[in-house]
């Protein structure tokens, strides 16, 4: 497949719906917990999860997979999920957005299984299982007509994607074979439990147990335990990863205590311990590496990136603590702080990309002047 515009520009174009899904989805999430915002954002509360999981992460992960595969047709996945995000932003009650998300997830699943067939590695099987979880979740969404039953599968999509990438890195450190196989079994349990729950069967306690085992595995075997002793970007990434693993364990413990079913007063704390504490901490840690790889633009990391990370951790603790004292104010302020952390972080990403580009242009002009 050939493209009428350069690939670097195409990647930026495909990422734009993900950015829109992030910004508007964050405000929709705030409206969902009661923050007074314009009615447009309140109308999007029913698709908040779909915007964040499919519109944001589905598009960016699909784009990352397409870049890694270096083929044309996998770009259909981020193109379709981006189009689905736009549909949800324009007409949240329409099923077109859900159908586009399902099509995007099926393309990604096909691409991941195609790679796995060529190289039967455990981490590739885990990434394929992650894409399958997204497809199953989207199918449940369309079948049932509401996204709530799809949430465990959508979470599994994000969690298994992260586990697959960390499992790939474990090949470069001394990790026992039994440990790698154990992680694969835990990931399989997570997917099976999420699927059973979506079918109306048991599964949430097994799901939480799999999350706890995954957190324990990552805290024990992940390379971040070693790289935290270094400095600069490497240390920053390790802190992001380890803090994320702790939040995953917290969410798992809450799940084992029965916090995952709809209506439980601790559900918000459990879900966001995982989706914000774990997933977003992983995003903060990996973005300085992934963003330049996707955009082919240089990025300047600096210690200021610790600021949004610290804001995220502190405000998430406030949000989780609100579940115990039933403080609506704590929950709202914690959620607002979470949103501020996200917006600060992605503003810093854009600023760093622009600063690196300007620095490159200045060096080019200086070099041209010297040549004259």
Coordinates of C-alpha atoms in Angstrom, one line a residue:
X1 CA 0.0 0.0 0.0
X2 CA 1.4 3.4 -1.0
X3 CA 0.5 6.7 0.6
X4 CA -0.1 10.0 -1.2
X5 CA 1.6 11.9 1.7
X6 CA 4.9 11.3 3.5
X7 CA 4.7 8.6 6.2
X8 CA 6.0 11.0 8.9
X9 CA 3.2 13.5 8.1
X10 CA 0.6 10.6 7.9
X11 CA 1.6 9.5 11.4
X12 CA 1.0 13.0 12.8
X13 CA -2.4 13.2 11.0
X14 CA -3.5 9.8 12.4
X15 CA -2.5 10.9 15.9
X16 CA -4.7 14.0 15.8
X17 CA -8.0 12.2 16.7
X18 CA -6.2 10.5 19.6
X19 CA -5.2 13.9 20.9
X20 CA -8.8 15.1 20.5
X21 CA -10.1 12.0 22.3
X22 CA -7.7 12.6 25.2
X23 CA -8.5 16.2 25.7
X24 CA -12.3 16.0 25.3
X25 CA -12.4 12.6 27.0
X26 CA -10.7 14.0 30.1
X27 CA -13.4 16.7 30.3
X28 CA -16.1 14.2 29.8
X29 CA -14.7 12.1 32.6
X30 CA -14.8 15.2 34.9
X31 CA -18.4 15.8 33.9
X32 CA -19.2 12.2 34.7
X33 CA -18.2 12.6 38.4
X34 CA -20.1 15.8 38.8
X35 CA -17.8 18.7 37.8
X36 CA -19.9 21.5 36.4
X37 CA -19.0 21.7 32.7
X38 CA -20.8 22.7 29.4
X39 CA -23.5 20.3 28.3
X40 CA -21.5 18.9 25.4
X41 CA -19.1 17.2 27.8
X42 CA -22.0 15.8 29.8
X43 CA -23.4 14.3 26.6
X44 CA -20.1 12.4 26.2
X45 CA -20.1 10.7 29.6
X46 CA -21.7 7.6 28.1
X47 CA -18.7 7.1 25.8
X48 CA -15.9 8.3 28.1
X49 CA -14.4 4.9 28.3
X50 CA -14.6 4.2 24.6
X51 CA -12.9 7.6 23.9
X52 CA -10.0 6.9 26.2
X53 CA -9.5 3.2 25.5
X54 CA -10.2 3.1 21.8
X55 CA -9.9 6.7 20.6
X56 CA -6.7 7.4 22.5
X57 CA -4.9 4.2 23.3
X58 CA -6.3 2.1 20.4
X59 CA -5.2 4.7 17.9
X60 CA -1.7 5.2 19.4
X61 CA -1.1 1.5 20.0
X62 CA -2.3 0.7 16.5
X63 CA 0.0 3.4 15.1
X64 CA 2.9 2.0 17.0
X65 CA 2.2 -1.5 15.7
X66 CA 2.0 -0.2 12.1
X67 CA 5.3 1.6 12.4
X68 CA 7.0 -1.5 13.9
X69 CA 5.6 -3.7 11.1
X70 CA 6.7 -1.3 8.4
X71 CA 3.8 -2.3 6.2
X72 CA 0.9 -0.3 4.7
X73 CA -2.2 -2.2 5.6
X74 CA -1.8 -2.1 9.5
X75 CA -2.2 1.7 9.3
X76 CA -5.9 0.9 8.7
X77 CA -6.2 0.2 12.4
X78 CA -5.3 3.7 13.7
X79 CA -7.1 5.3 10.8
X80 CA -10.4 3.4 11.7
X81 CA -10.1 4.0 15.4
X82 CA -9.3 7.6 14.8
X83 CA -12.4 7.9 12.6
X84 CA -14.4 6.1 15.3
X85 CA -13.2 8.6 17.9
X86 CA -14.4 11.5 15.7
X87 CA -17.8 9.8 15.3
X88 CA -18.1 9.4 19.0
X89 CA -17.2 13.1 19.6
X90 CA -19.8 14.2 17.0
X91 CA -22.6 11.7 17.7
X92 CA -22.0 9.8 20.9
X93 CA -25.2 7.8 20.6
X94 CA -24.5 6.6 17.1
X95 CA -23.4 3.0 16.6
X96 CA -21.1 4.0 13.7
X97 CA -18.3 4.9 16.1
X98 CA -18.6 1.5 17.8
X99 CA -18.5 -0.3 14.4
X100 CA -15.4 1.6 13.4
X101 CA -13.7 0.7 16.7
X102 CA -14.5 -2.9 16.1
X103 CA -13.1 -2.8 12.6
X104 CA -9.9 -1.1 13.9
X105 CA -9.5 -3.8 16.6
X106 CA -9.9 -6.6 14.2
X107 CA -7.3 -5.2 11.9
X108 CA -4.9 -4.8 14.8
X109 CA -5.7 -8.4 16.0
X110 CA -5.0 -9.7 12.5
X111 CA -1.7 -7.8 12.3
X112 CA -0.6 -9.1 15.7
X113 CA -1.4 -12.7 15.0
X114 CA 0.3 -12.4 11.6
X115 CA 3.5 -11.4 13.4
X116 CA 3.1 -14.1 16.0
X117 CA 2.7 -16.8 13.2
X118 CA 6.1 -15.8 11.9
X119 CA 7.8 -15.8 15.3
X120 CA 6.2 -17.9 18.0
X121 CA 7.5 -15.8 20.9
X122 CA 5.6 -15.5 24.2
X123 CA 5.6 -11.7 24.2
X124 CA 4.2 -11.6 20.7
X125 CA 1.4 -14.0 21.7
X126 CA 0.7 -11.7 24.6
X127 CA 0.4 -8.7 22.3
X128 CA -1.9 -10.6 20.1
X129 CA -4.1 -11.6 23.1
X130 CA -4.2 -7.9 24.0
X131 CA -5.6 -7.0 20.6
X132 CA -8.0 -9.8 20.8
X133 CA -9.3 -8.5 24.2
X134 CA -10.0 -5.1 22.5
X135 CA -11.9 -6.8 19.7
X136 CA -13.9 -8.9 22.2
X137 CA -14.7 -5.8 24.3
X138 CA -15.9 -3.9 21.2
X139 CA -18.0 -6.9 20.2
X140 CA -19.6 -7.0 23.6
X141 CA -20.2 -3.2 23.4
X142 CA -22.1 -3.6 20.1
X143 CA -24.0 -6.7 21.2
X144 CA -25.2 -5.5 24.6
X145 CA -25.6 -1.8 23.6
X146 CA -23.7 -0.4 26.6
X147 CA -20.0 -0.3 27.2
X148 CA -20.0 -1.2 30.9
X149 CA -19.7 -5.0 30.3
X150 CA -16.8 -4.4 28.0
X151 CA -14.7 -2.5 30.6
X152 CA -12.8 -5.6 31.9
X153 CA -11.9 -6.6 28.4
X154 CA -10.8 -3.1 27.5
X155 CA -8.7 -2.9 30.6
X156 CA -7.2 -6.3 29.6
X157 CA -6.3 -4.8 26.2
X158 CA -4.2 -2.1 27.9
X159 CA -2.8 -4.3 30.6
X160 CA -1.8 -7.1 28.3
X161 CA -0.2 -4.7 25.9
X162 CA 2.0 -3.4 28.7
X163 CA 2.7 -6.9 29.9
X164 CA 3.8 -8.0 26.4
X165 CA 6.1 -5.1 26.0
X166 CA 7.7 -5.7 29.4
X167 CA 7.9 -9.4 28.7
X168 CA 9.8 -8.6 25.5
X169 CA 12.3 -6.5 27.5
X170 CA 12.7 -9.4 30.0
X171 CA 14.6 -11.3 27.3
X172 CA 17.6 -9.0 27.8
X173 CA 17.9 -9.6 31.6
X174 CA 18.4 -12.9 33.5
X175 CA 14.8 -14.1 33.8
X176 CA 14.1 -17.8 34.5
X177 CA 12.1 -19.6 31.8
X178 CA 9.5 -20.7 34.4
X179 CA 9.0 -17.0 35.3
X180 CA 8.3 -16.1 31.6
X181 CA 5.9 -19.0 31.3
X182 CA 4.2 -18.0 34.5
X183 CA 3.6 -14.5 33.2
X184 CA 2.1 -15.9 30.0
X185 CA -0.3 -18.1 32.2
X186 CA -1.3 -15.1 34.3
X187 CA -2.1 -13.1 31.1
X188 CA -4.1 -16.0 29.8
X189 CA -6.1 -16.1 33.1
X190 CA -6.7 -12.4 32.8
X191 CA -8.2 -12.7 29.3
X192 CA -10.3 -15.8 30.2
X193 CA -11.7 -14.2 33.3
X194 CA -12.5 -10.9 31.5
X195 CA -14.3 -12.9 28.7
X196 CA -16.3 -15.0 31.2
X197 CA -17.4 -11.9 33.0
X198 CA -18.5 -10.2 29.8
X199 CA -20.7 -13.3 29.2
X200 CA -22.4 -12.8 32.5
X201 CA -20.5 -15.6 34.3
X202 CA -18.1 -15.5 37.2
X203 CA -14.7 -14.0 36.6
X204 CA -14.1 -10.7 38.5
X205 CA -12.3 -12.3 41.4
X206 CA -10.1 -14.4 39.1
X207 CA -9.5 -11.2 37.1
X208 CA -8.4 -9.4 40.2
X209 CA -6.2 -12.3 41.2
X210 CA -4.5 -12.3 37.8
X211 CA -3.9 -8.5 38.2
X212 CA -2.3 -9.1 41.6
X213 CA -0.1 -11.9 40.3
X214 CA 0.9 -9.7 37.3
X215 CA 1.8 -6.8 39.7
X216 CA 3.9 -9.2 41.8
X217 CA 5.7 -10.6 38.7
X218 CA 6.5 -7.1 37.4
X219 CA 7.8 -5.9 40.8
X220 CA 10.0 -9.0 41.1
X221 CA 11.4 -9.5 37.5
X222 CA 11.1 -6.2 35.6
X223 CA 14.3 -4.5 34.6
X224 CA 13.1 -1.3 36.3
X225 CA 14.4 -2.7 39.6
X226 CA 17.9 -2.3 38.2
X227 CA 17.6 0.8 36.1
X228 CA 16.2 2.9 39.0
X229 CA 19.8 3.0 40.3
X230 CA 20.8 4.9 37.2
X231 CA 20.2 8.6 36.4
X232 CA 18.4 10.9 33.9
X233 CA 15.7 9.5 31.6
X234 CA 16.4 5.9 32.5
X235 CA 15.8 6.5 36.2
X236 CA 12.7 8.5 35.4
X237 CA 11.3 5.7 33.4
X238 CA 12.0 3.2 36.2
X239 CA 10.2 5.4 38.7
X240 CA 7.2 5.6 36.4
X241 CA 7.1 1.8 36.0
X242 CA 7.6 0.9 39.6
X243 CA 5.0 3.3 40.8
X244 CA 2.6 1.9 38.2
X245 CA 3.2 -1.6 39.4
X246 CA 2.3 -0.5 43.0
X247 CA -1.0 1.0 41.7
X248 CA -1.8 -2.1 39.8
X249 CA -1.4 -4.1 43.0
X250 CA -3.6 -1.6 44.9
X251 CA -6.3 -2.0 42.2
X252 CA -6.0 -5.8 42.3
X253 CA -6.4 -5.9 46.1
X254 CA -9.5 -3.6 45.9
X255 CA -10.8 -6.0 43.2
X256 CA -10.3 -9.0 45.4
X257 CA -12.2 -7.1 48.1
X258 CA -15.1 -6.9 45.7
X259 CA -14.7 -3.4 44.4
X260 CA -15.0 -4.1 40.6
X261 CA -18.8 -4.8 40.2
X262 CA -20.9 -1.8 39.1
X263 CA -22.4 0.0 42.0
X264 CA -19.7 -0.8 44.6
X265 CA -18.5 2.4 46.4
X266 CA -14.9 1.4 45.8
X267 CA -15.3 0.8 42.1
X268 CA -14.0 4.2 41.1
X269 CA -10.9 3.8 43.3
X270 CA -10.2 0.3 41.9
X271 CA -10.7 1.2 38.2
X272 CA -8.6 4.4 38.4
X273 CA -5.8 2.8 40.4
X274 CA -5.4 0.6 37.3
X275 CA -6.3 2.9 34.5
X276 CA -4.6 6.0 35.9
X277 CA -2.1 4.7 38.4
X278 CA -0.9 1.8 36.3
X279 CA -1.6 2.6 32.7
X280 CA -0.9 6.4 32.7
X281 CA 2.2 5.9 34.7
X282 CA 3.4 3.5 32.0
X283 CA 2.5 6.2 29.4
X284 CA 4.5 8.8 31.3
X285 CA 7.4 6.4 31.4
X286 CA 7.4 5.2 27.8
X287 CA 6.3 8.4 26.0
X288 CA 9.9 9.9 25.7
X289 CA 10.8 6.8 23.7
X290 CA 7.6 6.0 21.8
X291 CA 6.7 9.6 20.7
X292 CA 10.0 10.1 18.8
X293 CA 9.7 6.6 17.3
X294 CA 6.1 7.4 16.0
X295 CA 6.7 10.9 14.8
X296 CA 10.3 10.6 13.7
X297 CA 10.8 13.9 15.6
X298 CA 13.5 14.4 18.2
X299 CA 12.3 15.1 21.8
X300 CA 14.2 16.7 24.6
X301 CA 13.6 15.1 28.0
X302 CA 14.3 17.1 31.1
X303 CA 13.7 16.6 34.9
X304 CA 10.6 18.8 34.6
X305 CA 8.7 15.7 33.5
X306 CA 8.7 14.6 37.2
X307 CA 6.2 17.4 37.9
X308 CA 3.2 15.8 36.1
X309 CA 4.2 12.4 37.5
X310 CA 4.2 13.8 41.0
X311 CA 0.9 15.6 40.5
X312 CA -0.7 12.4 39.1
X313 CA 0.4 10.3 42.1
X314 CA -0.6 12.8 44.7
X315 CA -4.0 13.6 43.2
X316 CA -4.7 9.9 42.6
X317 CA -4.0 9.1 46.2
X318 CA -6.6 11.9 47.1
X319 CA -9.1 10.3 44.7
X320 CA -8.7 6.8 46.1
X321 CA -8.8 8.1 49.7
X322 CA -12.2 9.7 48.9
X323 CA -13.7 6.3 48.6
X324 CA -13.2 5.6 52.3
X325 CA -14.5 8.9 53.8
X326 CA -17.2 9.3 51.1
X327 CA -15.9 12.8 50.3
X328 CA -17.4 14.0 47.0
X329 CA -15.1 17.0 47.2
X330 CA -12.0 14.9 47.6
X331 CA -13.1 12.8 44.6
X332 CA -13.7 15.8 42.4
X333 CA -10.5 17.6 43.4
X334 CA -8.6 14.3 42.9
X335 CA -10.1 13.9 39.4
X336 CA -9.4 17.5 38.5
X337 CA -5.8 17.0 39.6
X338 CA -5.6 13.8 37.5
X339 CA -6.7 15.9 34.5
X340 CA -4.2 18.6 35.2
X341 CA -1.4 16.1 35.4
X342 CA -2.4 14.6 32.0
X343 CA -2.7 18.0 30.4
X344 CA 0.6 19.2 31.8
X345 CA 2.4 16.1 30.6
X346 CA 1.1 16.2 27.1
X347 CA 1.8 20.0 26.9
X348 CA 5.4 19.2 27.9
X349 CA 5.6 16.5 25.2
X350 CA 4.5 19.1 22.6
X351 CA 6.9 21.7 24.0
X352 CA 9.8 19.3 24.0
X353 CA 9.1 18.2 20.4
X354 CA 9.0 21.9 19.3
X355 CA 12.1 22.8 21.3
X356 CA 14.1 19.9 19.7
X357 CA 12.8 20.9 16.3
X358 CA 13.8 24.6 16.8
X359 CA 17.2 23.5 18.1
X360 CA 17.8 21.3 15.0
X361 CA 16.8 24.2 12.7
X362 CA 19.2 26.6 14.5
X363 CA 22.0 24.1 14.2
X364 CA 21.2 23.7 10.5
X365 CA 21.2 27.5 9.9
X366 CA 24.5 27.9 11.8
X367 CA 26.0 25.0 9.8
X368 CA 24.8 26.7 6.6
X369 CA 26.2 30.0 7.6
X370 CA 29.6 28.5 8.4
X371 CA 29.7 26.8 5.0
X372 CA 29.2 30.2 3.4

